[in-house]
PDB file of C-alpha atoms in Angstrom:
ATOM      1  CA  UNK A 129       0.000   0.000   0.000  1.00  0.00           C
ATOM      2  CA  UNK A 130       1.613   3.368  -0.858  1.00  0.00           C
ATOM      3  CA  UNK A 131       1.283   6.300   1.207  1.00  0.00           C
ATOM      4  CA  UNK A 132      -0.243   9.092  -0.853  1.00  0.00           C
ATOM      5  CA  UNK A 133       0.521  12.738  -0.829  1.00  0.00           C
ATOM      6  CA  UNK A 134      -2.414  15.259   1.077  1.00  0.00           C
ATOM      7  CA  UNK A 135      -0.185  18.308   0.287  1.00  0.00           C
ATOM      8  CA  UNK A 136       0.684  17.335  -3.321  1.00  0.00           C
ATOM      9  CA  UNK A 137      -3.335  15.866  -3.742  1.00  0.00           C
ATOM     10  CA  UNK A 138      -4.918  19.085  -2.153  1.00  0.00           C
ATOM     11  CA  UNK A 139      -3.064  21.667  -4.545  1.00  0.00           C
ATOM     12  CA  UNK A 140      -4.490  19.667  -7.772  1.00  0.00           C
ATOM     13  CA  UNK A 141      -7.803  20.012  -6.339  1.00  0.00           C
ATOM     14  CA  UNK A 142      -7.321  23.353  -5.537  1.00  0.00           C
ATOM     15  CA  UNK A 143      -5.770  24.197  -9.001  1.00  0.00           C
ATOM     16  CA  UNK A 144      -8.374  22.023 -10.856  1.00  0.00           C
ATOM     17  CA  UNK A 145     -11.231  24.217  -8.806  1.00  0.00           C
ATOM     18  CA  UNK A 146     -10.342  27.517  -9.620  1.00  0.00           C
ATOM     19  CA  UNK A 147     -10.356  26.712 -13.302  1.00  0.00           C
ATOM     20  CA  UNK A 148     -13.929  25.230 -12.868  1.00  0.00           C
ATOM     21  CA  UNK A 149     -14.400  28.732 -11.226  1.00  0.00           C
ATOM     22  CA  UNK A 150     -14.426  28.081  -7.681  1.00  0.00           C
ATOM     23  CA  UNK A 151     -13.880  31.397  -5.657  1.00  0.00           C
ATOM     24  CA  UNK A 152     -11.088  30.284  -3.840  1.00  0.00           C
ATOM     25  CA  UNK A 153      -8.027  32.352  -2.874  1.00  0.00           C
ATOM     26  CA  UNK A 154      -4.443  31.733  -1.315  1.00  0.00           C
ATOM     27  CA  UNK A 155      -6.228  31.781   2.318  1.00  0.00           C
ATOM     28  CA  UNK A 156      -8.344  28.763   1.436  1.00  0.00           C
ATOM     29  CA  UNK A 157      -5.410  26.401   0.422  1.00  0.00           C
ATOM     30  CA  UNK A 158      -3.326  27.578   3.241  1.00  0.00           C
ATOM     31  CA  UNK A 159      -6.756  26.612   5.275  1.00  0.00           C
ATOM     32  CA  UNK A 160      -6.627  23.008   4.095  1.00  0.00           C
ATOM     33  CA  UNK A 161      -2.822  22.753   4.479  1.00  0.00           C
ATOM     34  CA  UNK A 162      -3.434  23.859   8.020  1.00  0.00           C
ATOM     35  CA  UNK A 163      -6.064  21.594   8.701  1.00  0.00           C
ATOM     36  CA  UNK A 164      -3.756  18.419   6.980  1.00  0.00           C
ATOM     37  CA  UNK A 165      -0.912  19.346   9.246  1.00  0.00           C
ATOM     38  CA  UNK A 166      -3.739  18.993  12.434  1.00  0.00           C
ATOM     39  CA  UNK A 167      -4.573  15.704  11.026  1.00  0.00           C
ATOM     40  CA  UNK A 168      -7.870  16.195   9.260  1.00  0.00           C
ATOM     41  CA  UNK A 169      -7.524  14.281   5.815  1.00  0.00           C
ATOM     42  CA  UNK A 170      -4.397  12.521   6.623  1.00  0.00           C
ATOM     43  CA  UNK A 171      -5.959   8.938   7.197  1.00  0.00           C
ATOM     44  CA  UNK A 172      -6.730   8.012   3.589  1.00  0.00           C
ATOM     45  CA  UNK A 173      -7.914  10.039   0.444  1.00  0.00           C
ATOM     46  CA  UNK A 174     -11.449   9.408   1.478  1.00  0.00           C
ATOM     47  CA  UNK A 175     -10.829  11.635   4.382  1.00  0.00           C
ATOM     48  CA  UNK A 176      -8.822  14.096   2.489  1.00  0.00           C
ATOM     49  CA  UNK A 177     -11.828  14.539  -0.092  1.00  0.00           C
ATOM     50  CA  UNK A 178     -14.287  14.842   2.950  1.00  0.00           C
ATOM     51  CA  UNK A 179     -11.882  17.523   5.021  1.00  0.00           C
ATOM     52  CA  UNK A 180     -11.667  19.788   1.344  1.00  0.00           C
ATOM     53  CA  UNK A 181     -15.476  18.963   0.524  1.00  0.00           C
ATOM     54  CA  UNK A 182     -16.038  20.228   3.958  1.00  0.00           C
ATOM     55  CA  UNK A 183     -13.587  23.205   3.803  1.00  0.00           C
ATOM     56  CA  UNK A 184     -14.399  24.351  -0.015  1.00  0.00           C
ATOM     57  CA  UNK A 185     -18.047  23.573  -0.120  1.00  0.00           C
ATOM     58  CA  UNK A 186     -20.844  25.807   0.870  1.00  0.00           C
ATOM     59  CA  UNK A 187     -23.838  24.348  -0.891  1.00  0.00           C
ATOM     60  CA  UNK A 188     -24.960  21.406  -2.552  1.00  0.00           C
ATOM     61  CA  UNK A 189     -24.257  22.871  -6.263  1.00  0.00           C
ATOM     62  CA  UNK A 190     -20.733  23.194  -5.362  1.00  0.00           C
ATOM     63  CA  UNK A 191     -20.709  19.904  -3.446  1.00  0.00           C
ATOM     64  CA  UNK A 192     -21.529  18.437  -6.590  1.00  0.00           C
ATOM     65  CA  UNK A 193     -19.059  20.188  -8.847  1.00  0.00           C
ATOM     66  CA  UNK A 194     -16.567  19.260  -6.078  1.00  0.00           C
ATOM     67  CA  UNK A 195     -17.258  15.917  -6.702  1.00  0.00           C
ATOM     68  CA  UNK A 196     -17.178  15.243 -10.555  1.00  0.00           C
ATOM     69  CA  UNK A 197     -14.315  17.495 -10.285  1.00  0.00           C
ATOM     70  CA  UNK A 198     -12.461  15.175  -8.110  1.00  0.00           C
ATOM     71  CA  UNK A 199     -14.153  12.315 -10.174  1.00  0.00           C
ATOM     72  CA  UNK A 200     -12.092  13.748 -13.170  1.00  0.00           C
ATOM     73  CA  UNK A 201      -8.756  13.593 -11.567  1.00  0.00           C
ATOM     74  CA  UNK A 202      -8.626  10.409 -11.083  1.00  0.00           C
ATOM     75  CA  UNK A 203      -7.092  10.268  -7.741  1.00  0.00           C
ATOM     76  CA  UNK A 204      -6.880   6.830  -7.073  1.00  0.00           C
ATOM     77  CA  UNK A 205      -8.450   5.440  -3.506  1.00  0.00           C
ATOM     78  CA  UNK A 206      -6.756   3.343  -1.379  1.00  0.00           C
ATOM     79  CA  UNK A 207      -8.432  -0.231  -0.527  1.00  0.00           C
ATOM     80  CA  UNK A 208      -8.339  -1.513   2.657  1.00  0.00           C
ATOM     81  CA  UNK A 209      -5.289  -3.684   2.518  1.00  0.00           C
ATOM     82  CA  UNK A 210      -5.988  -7.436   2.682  1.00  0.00           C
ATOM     83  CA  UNK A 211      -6.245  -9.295   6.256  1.00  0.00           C
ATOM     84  CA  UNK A 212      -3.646 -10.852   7.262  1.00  0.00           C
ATOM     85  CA  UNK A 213      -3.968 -14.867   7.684  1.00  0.00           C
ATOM     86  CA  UNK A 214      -3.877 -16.157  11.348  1.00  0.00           C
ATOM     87  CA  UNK A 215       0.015 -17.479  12.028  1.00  0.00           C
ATOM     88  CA  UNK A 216       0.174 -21.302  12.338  1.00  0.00           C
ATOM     89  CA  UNK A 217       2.043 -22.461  15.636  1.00  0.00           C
ATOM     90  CA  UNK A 218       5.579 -23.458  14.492  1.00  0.00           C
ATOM     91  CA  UNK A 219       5.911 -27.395  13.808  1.00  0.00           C
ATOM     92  CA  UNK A 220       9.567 -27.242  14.589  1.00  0.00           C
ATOM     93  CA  UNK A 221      10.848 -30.034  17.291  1.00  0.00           C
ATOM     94  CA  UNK A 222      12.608 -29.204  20.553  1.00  0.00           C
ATOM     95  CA  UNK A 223      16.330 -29.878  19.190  1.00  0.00           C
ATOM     96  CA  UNK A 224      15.655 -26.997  16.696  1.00  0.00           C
ATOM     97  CA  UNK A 225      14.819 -24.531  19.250  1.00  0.00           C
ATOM     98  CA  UNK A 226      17.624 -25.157  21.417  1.00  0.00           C
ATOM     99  CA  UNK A 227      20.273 -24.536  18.579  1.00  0.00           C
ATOM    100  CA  UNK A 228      18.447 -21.485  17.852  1.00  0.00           C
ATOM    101  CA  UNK A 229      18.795 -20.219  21.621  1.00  0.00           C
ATOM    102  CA  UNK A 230      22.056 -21.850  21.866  1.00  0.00           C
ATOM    103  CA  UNK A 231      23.655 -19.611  18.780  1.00  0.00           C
ATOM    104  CA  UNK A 232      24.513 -15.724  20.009  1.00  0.00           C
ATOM    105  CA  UNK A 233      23.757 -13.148  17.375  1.00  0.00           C
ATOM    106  CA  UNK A 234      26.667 -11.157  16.449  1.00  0.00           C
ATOM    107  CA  UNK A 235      26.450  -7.864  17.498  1.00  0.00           C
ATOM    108  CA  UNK A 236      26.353  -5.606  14.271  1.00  0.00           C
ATOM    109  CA  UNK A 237      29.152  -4.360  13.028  1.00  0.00           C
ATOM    110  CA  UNK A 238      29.472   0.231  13.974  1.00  0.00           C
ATOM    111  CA  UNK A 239      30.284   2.127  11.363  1.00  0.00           C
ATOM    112  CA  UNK A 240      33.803   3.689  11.632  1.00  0.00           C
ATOM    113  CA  UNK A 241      33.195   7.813  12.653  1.00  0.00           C
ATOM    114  CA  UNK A 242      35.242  10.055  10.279  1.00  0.00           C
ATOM    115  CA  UNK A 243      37.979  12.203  11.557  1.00  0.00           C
ATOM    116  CA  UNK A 244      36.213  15.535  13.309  1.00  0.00           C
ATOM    117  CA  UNK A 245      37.445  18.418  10.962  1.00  0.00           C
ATOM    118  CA  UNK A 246      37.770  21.689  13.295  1.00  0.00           C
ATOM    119  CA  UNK A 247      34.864  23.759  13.213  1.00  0.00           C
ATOM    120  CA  UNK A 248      37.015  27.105  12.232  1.00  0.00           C
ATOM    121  CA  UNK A 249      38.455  25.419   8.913  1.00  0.00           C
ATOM    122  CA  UNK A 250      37.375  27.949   6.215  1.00  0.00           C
ATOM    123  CA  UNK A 251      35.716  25.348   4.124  1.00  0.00           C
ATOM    124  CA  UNK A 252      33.661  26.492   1.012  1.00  0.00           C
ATOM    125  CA  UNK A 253      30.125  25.439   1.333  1.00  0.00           C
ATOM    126  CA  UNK A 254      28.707  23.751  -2.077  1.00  0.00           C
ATOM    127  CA  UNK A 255      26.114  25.923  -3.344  1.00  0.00           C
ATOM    128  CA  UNK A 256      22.955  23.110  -3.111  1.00  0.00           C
ATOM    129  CA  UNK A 257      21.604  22.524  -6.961  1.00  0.00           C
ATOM    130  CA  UNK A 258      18.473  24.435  -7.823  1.00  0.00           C
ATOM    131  CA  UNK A 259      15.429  21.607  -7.983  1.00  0.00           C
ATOM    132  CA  UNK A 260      13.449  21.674 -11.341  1.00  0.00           C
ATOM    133  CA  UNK A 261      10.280  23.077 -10.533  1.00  0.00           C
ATOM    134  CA  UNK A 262       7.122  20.993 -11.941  1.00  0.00           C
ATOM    135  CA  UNK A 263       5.525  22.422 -14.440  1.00  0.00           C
ATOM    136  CA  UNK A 264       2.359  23.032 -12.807  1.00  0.00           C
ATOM    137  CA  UNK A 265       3.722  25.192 -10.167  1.00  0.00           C
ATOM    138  CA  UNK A 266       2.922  28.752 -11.054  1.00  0.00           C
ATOM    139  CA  UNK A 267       1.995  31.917  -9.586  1.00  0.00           C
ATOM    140  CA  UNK A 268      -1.196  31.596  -8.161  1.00  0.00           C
ATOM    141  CA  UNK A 269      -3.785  34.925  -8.035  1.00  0.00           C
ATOM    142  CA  UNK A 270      -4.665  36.303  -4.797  1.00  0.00           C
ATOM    143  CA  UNK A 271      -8.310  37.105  -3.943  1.00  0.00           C
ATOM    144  CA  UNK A 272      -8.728  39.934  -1.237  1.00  0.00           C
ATOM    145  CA  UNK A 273     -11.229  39.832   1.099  1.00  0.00           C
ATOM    146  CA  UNK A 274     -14.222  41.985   0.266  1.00  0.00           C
ATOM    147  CA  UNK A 275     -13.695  45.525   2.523  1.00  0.00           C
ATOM    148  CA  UNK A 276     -16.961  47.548   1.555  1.00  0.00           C
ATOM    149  CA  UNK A 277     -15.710  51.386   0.541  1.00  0.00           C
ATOM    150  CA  UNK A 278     -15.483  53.771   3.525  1.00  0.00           C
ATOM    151  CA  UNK A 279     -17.623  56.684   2.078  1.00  0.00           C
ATOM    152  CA  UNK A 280     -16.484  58.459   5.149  1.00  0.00           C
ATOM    153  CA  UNK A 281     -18.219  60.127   8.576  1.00  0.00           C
ATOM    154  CA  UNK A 282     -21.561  61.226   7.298  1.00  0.00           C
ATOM    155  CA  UNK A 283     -22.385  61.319  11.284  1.00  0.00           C
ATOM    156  CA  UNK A 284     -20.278  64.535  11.403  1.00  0.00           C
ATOM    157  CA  UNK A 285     -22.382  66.257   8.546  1.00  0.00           C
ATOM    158  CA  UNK A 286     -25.941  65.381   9.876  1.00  0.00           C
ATOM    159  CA  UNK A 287     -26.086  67.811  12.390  1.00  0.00           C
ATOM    160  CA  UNK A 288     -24.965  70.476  10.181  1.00  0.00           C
ATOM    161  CA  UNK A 289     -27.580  69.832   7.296  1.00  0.00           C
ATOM    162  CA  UNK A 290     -30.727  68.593   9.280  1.00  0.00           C
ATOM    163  CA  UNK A 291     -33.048  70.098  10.850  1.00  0.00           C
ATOM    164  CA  UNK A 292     -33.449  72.923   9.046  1.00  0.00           C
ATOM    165  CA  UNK A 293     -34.875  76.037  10.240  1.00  0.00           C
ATOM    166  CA  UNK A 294     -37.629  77.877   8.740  1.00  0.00           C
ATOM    167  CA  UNK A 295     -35.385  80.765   7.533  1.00  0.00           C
ATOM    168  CA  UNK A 296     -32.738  78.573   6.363  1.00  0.00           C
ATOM    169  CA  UNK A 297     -35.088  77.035   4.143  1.00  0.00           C
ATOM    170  CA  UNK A 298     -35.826  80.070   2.565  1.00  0.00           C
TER     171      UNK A 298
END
C-alpha cells in the first residue's frame, strides 16, 4: 500500500477548482494545508476529499461540482489492505529450538566515525543545486477579502444639514 501525498493531492484540487471557477483564494489552500498538518484528511484520500469537501463547499451545487471534479482527476483510492492470515504455531521439534537459543547473534558491526574536521576550517560550502520546478507550479492569483468602501463620517455632517430652520429654508 503506498502512502499518498495530502499536500501534493490538495493543490491539484485546488488548481483544478479555480479553473472550474471556484472562488477560492491563497487563504483557502493555506486553510486546508493547516487543517492536513492537524490531522484532518491525513488517514486516507477518502478523508482528504471529505476535510476539502467540507472546507471548499458551501452548498450542494458546489458539493456536486466538487465531486465530478475530483471524479475527473482520477485520484486513485486506497483499498483496505488485505487481512492478514492467522500465524500457524511453528511445527519445529525441541532440538531446533535449542540450537536457535544456543547460537549468540553477532552484534552488528558500527560504522567507523570520520575524523572531526575543526569547526574554524574555512571550508567552502557547495552551493545546493536548484530543484526543477514541476511544471504546474505557477503563480497563483490572490483574492482579497471583500472591505466595503469607507464613504467616510456622514455622522459629522448630519447635524450640520438637518433640521433645518424655517429661515434657512428660505
Amino acid at each position: 500500500m503506498s502512502r499518498f501525498d495530502p499536500y501534493h493531492i490538495t493543490l491539484t484540487v485546488f488548481t483544478q477548482l479555480r479553473l472550474q471557477g471556484f472562488e477560492l483564494g491563497v487563504d483557502s489552500l493555506l486553510t486546508a494545508y493547516h487543517a492536513i498538518d492537524g490531522g484532518w484528511g491525513q488517514q486516507s484520500i477518502l478523508a482528504l476529499k471529505e476535510t476539502l469537501s467540507l472546507l471548499w463547499c458551501h452548498s450542494l451545487s458546489k458539493q456536486s461540482d466538487f465531486e465530478l471534479i475530483w471524479s475527473q482527476l482520477k485520484i486513485e483510492e486506497e483499498e483496505t489492505p488485505p487481512s492478514l492470515p492467522a500465524p500457524q504455531p511453528p511445527t519445529e521439534n525441541r532440538a531446533e529450538r535449542r540450537e536457535q537459543k544456543s547460537r549468540r547473534p553477532e552484534p552488528p558491526q558500527l560504522p567507523k566515525p570520520s575524523p572531526k574536521r575543526p569547526l574554524l576550517s574555512p571550508t567552502p560550502i557547495p552551493d545546493p543545486e536548484p530543484q526543477p520546478q514541476m511544471a504546474t507550479l505557477g503563480t497563483l492569483p490572490v483574492q482579497a477579502p471583500f472591505m466595503p468602501a469607507n464613504v467616510g463620517d456622514s455622522t459629522e455632517d448630519i447635524g450640520t444639514y438637518w433640521p433645518l430652520s424655517r429661515r434657512e429654508m428660505v
